[in-house]
mmCIF file of C-alpha atoms in Angstrom:
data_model
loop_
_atom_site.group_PDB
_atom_site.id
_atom_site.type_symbol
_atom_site.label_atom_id
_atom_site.label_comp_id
_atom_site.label_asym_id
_atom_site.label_seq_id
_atom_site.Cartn_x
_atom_site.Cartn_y
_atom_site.Cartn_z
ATOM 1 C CA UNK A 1 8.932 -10.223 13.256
ATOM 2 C CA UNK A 2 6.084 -7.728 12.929
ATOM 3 C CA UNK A 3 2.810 -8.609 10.840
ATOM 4 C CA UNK A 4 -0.543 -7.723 10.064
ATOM 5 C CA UNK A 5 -2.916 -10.977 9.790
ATOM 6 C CA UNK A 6 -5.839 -10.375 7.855
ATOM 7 C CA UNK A 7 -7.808 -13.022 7.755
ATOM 8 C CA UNK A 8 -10.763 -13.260 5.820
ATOM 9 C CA UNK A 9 -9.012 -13.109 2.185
ATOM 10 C CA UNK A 10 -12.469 -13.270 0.417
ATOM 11 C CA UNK A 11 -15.971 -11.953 1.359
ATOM 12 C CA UNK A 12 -18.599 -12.301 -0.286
ATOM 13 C CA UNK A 13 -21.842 -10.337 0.759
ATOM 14 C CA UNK A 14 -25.125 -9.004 -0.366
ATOM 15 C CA UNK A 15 -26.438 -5.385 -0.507
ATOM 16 C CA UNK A 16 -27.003 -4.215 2.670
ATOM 17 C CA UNK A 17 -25.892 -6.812 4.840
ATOM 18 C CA UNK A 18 -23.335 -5.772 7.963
ATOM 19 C CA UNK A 19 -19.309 -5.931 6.747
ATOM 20 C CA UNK A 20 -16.573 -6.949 9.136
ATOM 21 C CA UNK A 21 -13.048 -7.132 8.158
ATOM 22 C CA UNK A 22 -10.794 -8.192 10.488
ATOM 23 C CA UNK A 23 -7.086 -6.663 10.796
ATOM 24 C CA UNK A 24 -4.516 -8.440 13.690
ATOM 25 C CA UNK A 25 -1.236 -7.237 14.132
ATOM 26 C CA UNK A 26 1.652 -8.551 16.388
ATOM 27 C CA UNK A 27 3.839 -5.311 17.495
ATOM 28 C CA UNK A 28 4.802 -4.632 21.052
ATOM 29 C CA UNK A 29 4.605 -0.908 20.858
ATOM 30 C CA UNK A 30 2.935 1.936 19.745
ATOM 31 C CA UNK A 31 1.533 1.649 16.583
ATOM 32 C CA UNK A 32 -0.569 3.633 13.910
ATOM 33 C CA UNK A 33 -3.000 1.586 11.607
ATOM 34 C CA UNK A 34 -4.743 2.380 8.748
ATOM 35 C CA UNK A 35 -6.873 0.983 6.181
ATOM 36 C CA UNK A 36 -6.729 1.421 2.322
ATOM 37 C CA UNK A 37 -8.800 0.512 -0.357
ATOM 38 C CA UNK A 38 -8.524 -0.467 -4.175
ATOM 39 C CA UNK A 39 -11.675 -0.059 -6.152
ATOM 40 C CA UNK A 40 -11.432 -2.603 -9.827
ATOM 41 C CA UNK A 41 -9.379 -0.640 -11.711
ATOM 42 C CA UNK A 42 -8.212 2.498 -9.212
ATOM 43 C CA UNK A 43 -4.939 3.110 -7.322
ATOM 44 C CA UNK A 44 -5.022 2.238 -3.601
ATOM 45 C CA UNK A 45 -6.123 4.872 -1.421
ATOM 46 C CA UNK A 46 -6.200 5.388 2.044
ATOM 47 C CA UNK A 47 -9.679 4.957 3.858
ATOM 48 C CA UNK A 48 -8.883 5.576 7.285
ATOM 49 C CA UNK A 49 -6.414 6.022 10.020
ATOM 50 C CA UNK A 50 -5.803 5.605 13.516
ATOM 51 C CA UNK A 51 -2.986 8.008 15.097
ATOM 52 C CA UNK A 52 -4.348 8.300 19.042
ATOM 53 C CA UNK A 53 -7.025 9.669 20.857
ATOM 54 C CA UNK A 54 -10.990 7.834 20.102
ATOM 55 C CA UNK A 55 -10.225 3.960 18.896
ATOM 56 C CA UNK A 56 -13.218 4.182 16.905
ATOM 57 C CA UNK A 57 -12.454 6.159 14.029
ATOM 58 C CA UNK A 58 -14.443 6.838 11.260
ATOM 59 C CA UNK A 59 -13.556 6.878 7.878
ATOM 60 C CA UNK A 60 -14.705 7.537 4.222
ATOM 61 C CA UNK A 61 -18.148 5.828 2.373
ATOM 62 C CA UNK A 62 -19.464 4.761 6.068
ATOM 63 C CA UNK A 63 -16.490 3.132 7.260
ATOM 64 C CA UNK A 64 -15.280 3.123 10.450
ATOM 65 C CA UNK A 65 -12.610 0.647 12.249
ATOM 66 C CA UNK A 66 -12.275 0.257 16.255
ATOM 67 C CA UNK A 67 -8.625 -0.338 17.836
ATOM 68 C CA UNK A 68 -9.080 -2.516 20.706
ATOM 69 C CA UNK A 69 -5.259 -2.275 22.330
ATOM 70 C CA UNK A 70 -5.787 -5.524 23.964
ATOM 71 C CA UNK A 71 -6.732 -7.392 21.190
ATOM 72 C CA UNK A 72 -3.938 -5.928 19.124
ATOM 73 C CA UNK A 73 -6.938 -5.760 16.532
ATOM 74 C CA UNK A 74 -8.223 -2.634 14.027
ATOM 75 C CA UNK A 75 -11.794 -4.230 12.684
ATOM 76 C CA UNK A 76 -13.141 -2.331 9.539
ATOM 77 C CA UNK A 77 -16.665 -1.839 9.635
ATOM 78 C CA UNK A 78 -19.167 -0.975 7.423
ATOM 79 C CA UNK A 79 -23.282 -1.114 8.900
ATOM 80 C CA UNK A 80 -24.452 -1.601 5.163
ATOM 81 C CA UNK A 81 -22.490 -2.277 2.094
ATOM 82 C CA UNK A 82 -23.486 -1.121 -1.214
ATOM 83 C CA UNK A 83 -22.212 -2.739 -4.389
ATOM 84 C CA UNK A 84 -19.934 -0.437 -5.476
ATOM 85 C CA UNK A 85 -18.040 -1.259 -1.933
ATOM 86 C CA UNK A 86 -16.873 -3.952 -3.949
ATOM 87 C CA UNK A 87 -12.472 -3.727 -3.436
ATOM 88 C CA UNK A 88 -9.848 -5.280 -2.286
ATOM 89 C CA UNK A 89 -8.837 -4.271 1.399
ATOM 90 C CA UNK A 90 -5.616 -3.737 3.145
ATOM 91 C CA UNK A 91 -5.139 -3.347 6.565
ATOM 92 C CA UNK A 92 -1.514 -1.421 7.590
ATOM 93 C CA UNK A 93 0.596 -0.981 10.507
ATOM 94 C CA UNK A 94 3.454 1.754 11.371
ATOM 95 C CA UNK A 95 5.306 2.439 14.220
ATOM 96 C CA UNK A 96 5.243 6.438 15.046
ATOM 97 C CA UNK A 97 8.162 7.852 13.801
ATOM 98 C CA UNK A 98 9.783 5.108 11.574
ATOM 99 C CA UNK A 99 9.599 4.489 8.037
ATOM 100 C CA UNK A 100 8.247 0.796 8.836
ATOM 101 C CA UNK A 101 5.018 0.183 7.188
ATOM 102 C CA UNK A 102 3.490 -3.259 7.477
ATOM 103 C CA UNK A 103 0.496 -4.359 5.120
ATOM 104 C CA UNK A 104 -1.405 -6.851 5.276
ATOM 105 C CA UNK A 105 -2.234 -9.525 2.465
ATOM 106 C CA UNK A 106 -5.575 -7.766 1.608
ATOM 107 C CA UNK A 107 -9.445 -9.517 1.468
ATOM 108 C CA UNK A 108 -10.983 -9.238 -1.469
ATOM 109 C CA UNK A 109 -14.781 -7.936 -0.900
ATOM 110 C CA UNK A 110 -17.553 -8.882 -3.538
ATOM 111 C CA UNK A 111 -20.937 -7.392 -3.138
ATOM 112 C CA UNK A 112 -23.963 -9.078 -4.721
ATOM 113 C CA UNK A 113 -26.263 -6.563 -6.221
ATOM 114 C CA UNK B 1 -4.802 16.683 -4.399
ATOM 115 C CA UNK B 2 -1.168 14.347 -4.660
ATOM 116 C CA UNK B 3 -0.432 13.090 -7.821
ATOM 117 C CA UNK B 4 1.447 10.002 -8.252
ATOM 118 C CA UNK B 5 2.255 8.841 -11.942
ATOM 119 C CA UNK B 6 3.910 6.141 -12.962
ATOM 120 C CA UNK B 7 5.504 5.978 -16.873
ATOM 121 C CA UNK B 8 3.645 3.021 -17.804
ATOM 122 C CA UNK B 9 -0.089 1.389 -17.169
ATOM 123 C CA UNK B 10 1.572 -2.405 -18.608
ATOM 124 C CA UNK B 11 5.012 -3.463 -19.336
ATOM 125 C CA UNK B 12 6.072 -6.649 -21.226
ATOM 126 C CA UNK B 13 10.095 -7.229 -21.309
ATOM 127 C CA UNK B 14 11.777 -9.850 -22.159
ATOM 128 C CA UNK B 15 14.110 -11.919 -19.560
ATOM 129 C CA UNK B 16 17.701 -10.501 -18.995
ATOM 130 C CA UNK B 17 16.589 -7.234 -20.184
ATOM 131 C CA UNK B 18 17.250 -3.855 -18.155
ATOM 132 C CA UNK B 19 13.715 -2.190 -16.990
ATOM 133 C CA UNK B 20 13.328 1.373 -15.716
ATOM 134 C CA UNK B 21 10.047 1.907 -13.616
ATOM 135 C CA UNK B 22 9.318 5.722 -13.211
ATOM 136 C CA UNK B 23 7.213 7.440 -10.515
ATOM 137 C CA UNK B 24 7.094 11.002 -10.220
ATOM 138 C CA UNK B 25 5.202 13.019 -7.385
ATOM 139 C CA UNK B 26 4.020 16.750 -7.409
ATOM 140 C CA UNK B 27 3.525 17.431 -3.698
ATOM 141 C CA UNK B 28 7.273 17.501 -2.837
ATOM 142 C CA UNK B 29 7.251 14.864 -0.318
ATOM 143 C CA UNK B 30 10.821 13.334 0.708
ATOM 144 C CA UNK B 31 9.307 9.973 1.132
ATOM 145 C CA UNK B 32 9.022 7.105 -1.724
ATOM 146 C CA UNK B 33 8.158 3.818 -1.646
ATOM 147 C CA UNK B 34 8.352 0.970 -4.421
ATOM 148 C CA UNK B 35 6.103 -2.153 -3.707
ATOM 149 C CA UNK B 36 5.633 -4.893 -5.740
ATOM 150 C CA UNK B 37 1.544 -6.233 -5.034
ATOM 151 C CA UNK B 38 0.979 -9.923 -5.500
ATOM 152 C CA UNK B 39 -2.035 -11.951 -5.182
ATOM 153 C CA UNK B 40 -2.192 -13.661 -1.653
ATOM 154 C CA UNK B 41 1.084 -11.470 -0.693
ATOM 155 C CA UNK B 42 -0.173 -8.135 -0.139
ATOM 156 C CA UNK B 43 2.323 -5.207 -0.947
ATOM 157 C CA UNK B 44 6.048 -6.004 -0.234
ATOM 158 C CA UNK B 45 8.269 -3.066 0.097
ATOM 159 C CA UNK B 46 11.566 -2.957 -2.245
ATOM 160 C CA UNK B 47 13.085 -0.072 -1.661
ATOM 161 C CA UNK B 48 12.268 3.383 -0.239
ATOM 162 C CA UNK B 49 14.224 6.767 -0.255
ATOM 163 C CA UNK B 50 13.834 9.373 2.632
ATOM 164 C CA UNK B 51 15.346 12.319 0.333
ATOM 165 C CA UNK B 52 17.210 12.691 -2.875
ATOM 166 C CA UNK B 53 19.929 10.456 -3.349
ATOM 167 C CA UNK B 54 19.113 8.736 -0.457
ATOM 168 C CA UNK B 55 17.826 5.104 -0.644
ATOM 169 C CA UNK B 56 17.211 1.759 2.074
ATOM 170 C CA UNK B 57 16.490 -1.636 1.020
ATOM 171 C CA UNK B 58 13.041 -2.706 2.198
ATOM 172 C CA UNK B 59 11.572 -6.157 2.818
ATOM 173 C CA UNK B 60 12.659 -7.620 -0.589
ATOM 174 C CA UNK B 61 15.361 -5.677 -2.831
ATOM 175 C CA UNK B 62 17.049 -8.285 -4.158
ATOM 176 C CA UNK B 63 17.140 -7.979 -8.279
ATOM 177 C CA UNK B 64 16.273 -4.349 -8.107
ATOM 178 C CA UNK B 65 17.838 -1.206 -7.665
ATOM 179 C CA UNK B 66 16.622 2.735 -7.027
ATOM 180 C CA UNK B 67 17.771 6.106 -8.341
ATOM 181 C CA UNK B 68 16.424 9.084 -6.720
ATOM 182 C CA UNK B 69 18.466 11.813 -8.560
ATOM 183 C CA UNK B 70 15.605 14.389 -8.052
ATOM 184 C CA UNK B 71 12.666 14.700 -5.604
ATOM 185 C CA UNK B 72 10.140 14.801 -7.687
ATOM 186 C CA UNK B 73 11.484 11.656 -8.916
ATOM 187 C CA UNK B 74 11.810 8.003 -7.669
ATOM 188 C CA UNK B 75 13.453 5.550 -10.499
ATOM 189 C CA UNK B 76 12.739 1.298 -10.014
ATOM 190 C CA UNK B 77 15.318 -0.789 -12.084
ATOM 191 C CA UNK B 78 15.132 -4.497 -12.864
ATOM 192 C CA UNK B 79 19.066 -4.999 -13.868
ATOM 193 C CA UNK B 80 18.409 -8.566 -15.480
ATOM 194 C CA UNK B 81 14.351 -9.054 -15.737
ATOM 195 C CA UNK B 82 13.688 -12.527 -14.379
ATOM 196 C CA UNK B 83 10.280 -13.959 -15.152
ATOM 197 C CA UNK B 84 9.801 -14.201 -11.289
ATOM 198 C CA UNK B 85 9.814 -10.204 -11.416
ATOM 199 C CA UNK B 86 6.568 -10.417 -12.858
ATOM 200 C CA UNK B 87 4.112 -8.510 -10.713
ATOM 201 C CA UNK B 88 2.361 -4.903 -10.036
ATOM 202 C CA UNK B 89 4.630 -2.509 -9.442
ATOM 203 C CA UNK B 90 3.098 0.333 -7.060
ATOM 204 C CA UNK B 91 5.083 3.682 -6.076
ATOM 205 C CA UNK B 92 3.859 5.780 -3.189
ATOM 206 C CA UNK B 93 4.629 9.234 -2.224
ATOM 207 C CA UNK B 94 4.444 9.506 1.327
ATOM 208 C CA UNK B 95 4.165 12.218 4.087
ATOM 209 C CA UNK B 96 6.531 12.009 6.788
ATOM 210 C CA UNK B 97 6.633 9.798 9.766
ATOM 211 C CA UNK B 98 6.243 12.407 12.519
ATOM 212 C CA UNK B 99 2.871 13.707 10.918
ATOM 213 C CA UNK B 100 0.151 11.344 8.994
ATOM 214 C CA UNK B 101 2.529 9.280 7.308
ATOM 215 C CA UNK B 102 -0.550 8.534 4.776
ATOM 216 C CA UNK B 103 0.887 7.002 1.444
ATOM 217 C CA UNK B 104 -0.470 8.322 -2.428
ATOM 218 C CA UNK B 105 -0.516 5.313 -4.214
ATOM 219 C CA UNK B 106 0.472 5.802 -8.387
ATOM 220 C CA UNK B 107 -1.993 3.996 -10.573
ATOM 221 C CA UNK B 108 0.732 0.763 -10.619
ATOM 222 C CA UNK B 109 2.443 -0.604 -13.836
ATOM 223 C CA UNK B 110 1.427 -4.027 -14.635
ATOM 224 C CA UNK B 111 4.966 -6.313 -15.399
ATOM 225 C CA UNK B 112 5.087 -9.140 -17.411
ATOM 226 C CA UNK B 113 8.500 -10.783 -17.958
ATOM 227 C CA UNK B 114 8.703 -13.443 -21.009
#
């Protein structure tokens, strides 16, 4: 069955230090991947996306997440995290052309002011 | 900008009762989505309708049921509220799959089944 494995279900960092997220997903094919965000308090919203074309893709707030194909991985990165990146995380998988959409179970980010 | 509202922020029912979840959408998308978000679980998708009057189960429909008698309009219904039902309930309005197929997340009602 298709997943996304996230696996890192809480982080907890300081201001300024480097954020990694990871994101795995087990699909054979084609896939578009995204990653949303829900602030304390807000709906979830999408933060970026990754449709074709450059596998590093850059998103809102200093995001950015690489696809690496043969990893079957979409990392979320962020170079310096303020405190108000404080959220929970999902990573998400589709297959082009379906209404399949795959989250994952989300990592909770807390940053230390 | 989409807008995704949902007819209620928090919800408390009591078990056995019937519970209507509303989500509306102005952007006339054909796509809607109803999740339920747990802790540890992520978002599971119940049900989702591709156009009006149109519905598919999703990952876990069982206890629910959908009404999508207008676009605008995507209807979640608990027949019997169990107290296992208890849980965010999230509605999306979502472009289609050919394009970005981004979803527009409603602020979520907040069940609680006594």
């Amino acid at each position: 069955a298709q997943s996304v494995s996230q696996h890192n279900h809480h982080v907890i960092l300081s201001e300024a230090a480097s954020l990694e997220l990871g994101c795995n997903y087990s699909y054979g094919g084609t896939v578009n991947l995204f990653w949303y965000v829900q602030y304390p308090g807000q709906h979830l919203q999408l933060l970026l996306k990754y449709f074709s074309g450059d596998p590093l893709v850059k998103g809102i707030k200093g995001f950015e997440a690489e696809f690496i194909k043969s990893k079957f991985s979409f990392n979320l990165r962020k170079p310096s995290v303020q405190w108000s990146d404080t959220a929970e995380y999902f990573c998400a998988v589709s297959p082009p052309g379906t209404y399949k959409y795959i989250f994952g179970t989300g990592t909770r980010l807390k940053v230390l002011a | 900008d989409v807008k995704v509202t949902q007819s209620s922020r928090y919800l408390v029912k009591r078990t056995g009762e019937k519970v209507f979840l509303e989500c509306v959408q102005d952007m006339d998308h054909e796509n809607m989505f109803w999740y339920r978000q747990d802790p540890g679980l992520g978002l599971r998708l119940i049900y989702f309708s591709y156009d009006v009057k149109m519905k598919e189960k999703g990952d876990i429909p069982e206890g629910y049921s959908v009404s999508r008698e207008k676009k605008e309009r995507f209807s979640l219904i608990l027949e019997s509220a169990s107290t296992n039902q208890t849980s965010m309930y999230l509605c999306a309005s979502v472009t289609p799959p050919g394009t970005a197929f981004e979803q527009y997340f409603g602020p979520g009602t907040r069940l609680t089944v006594t």
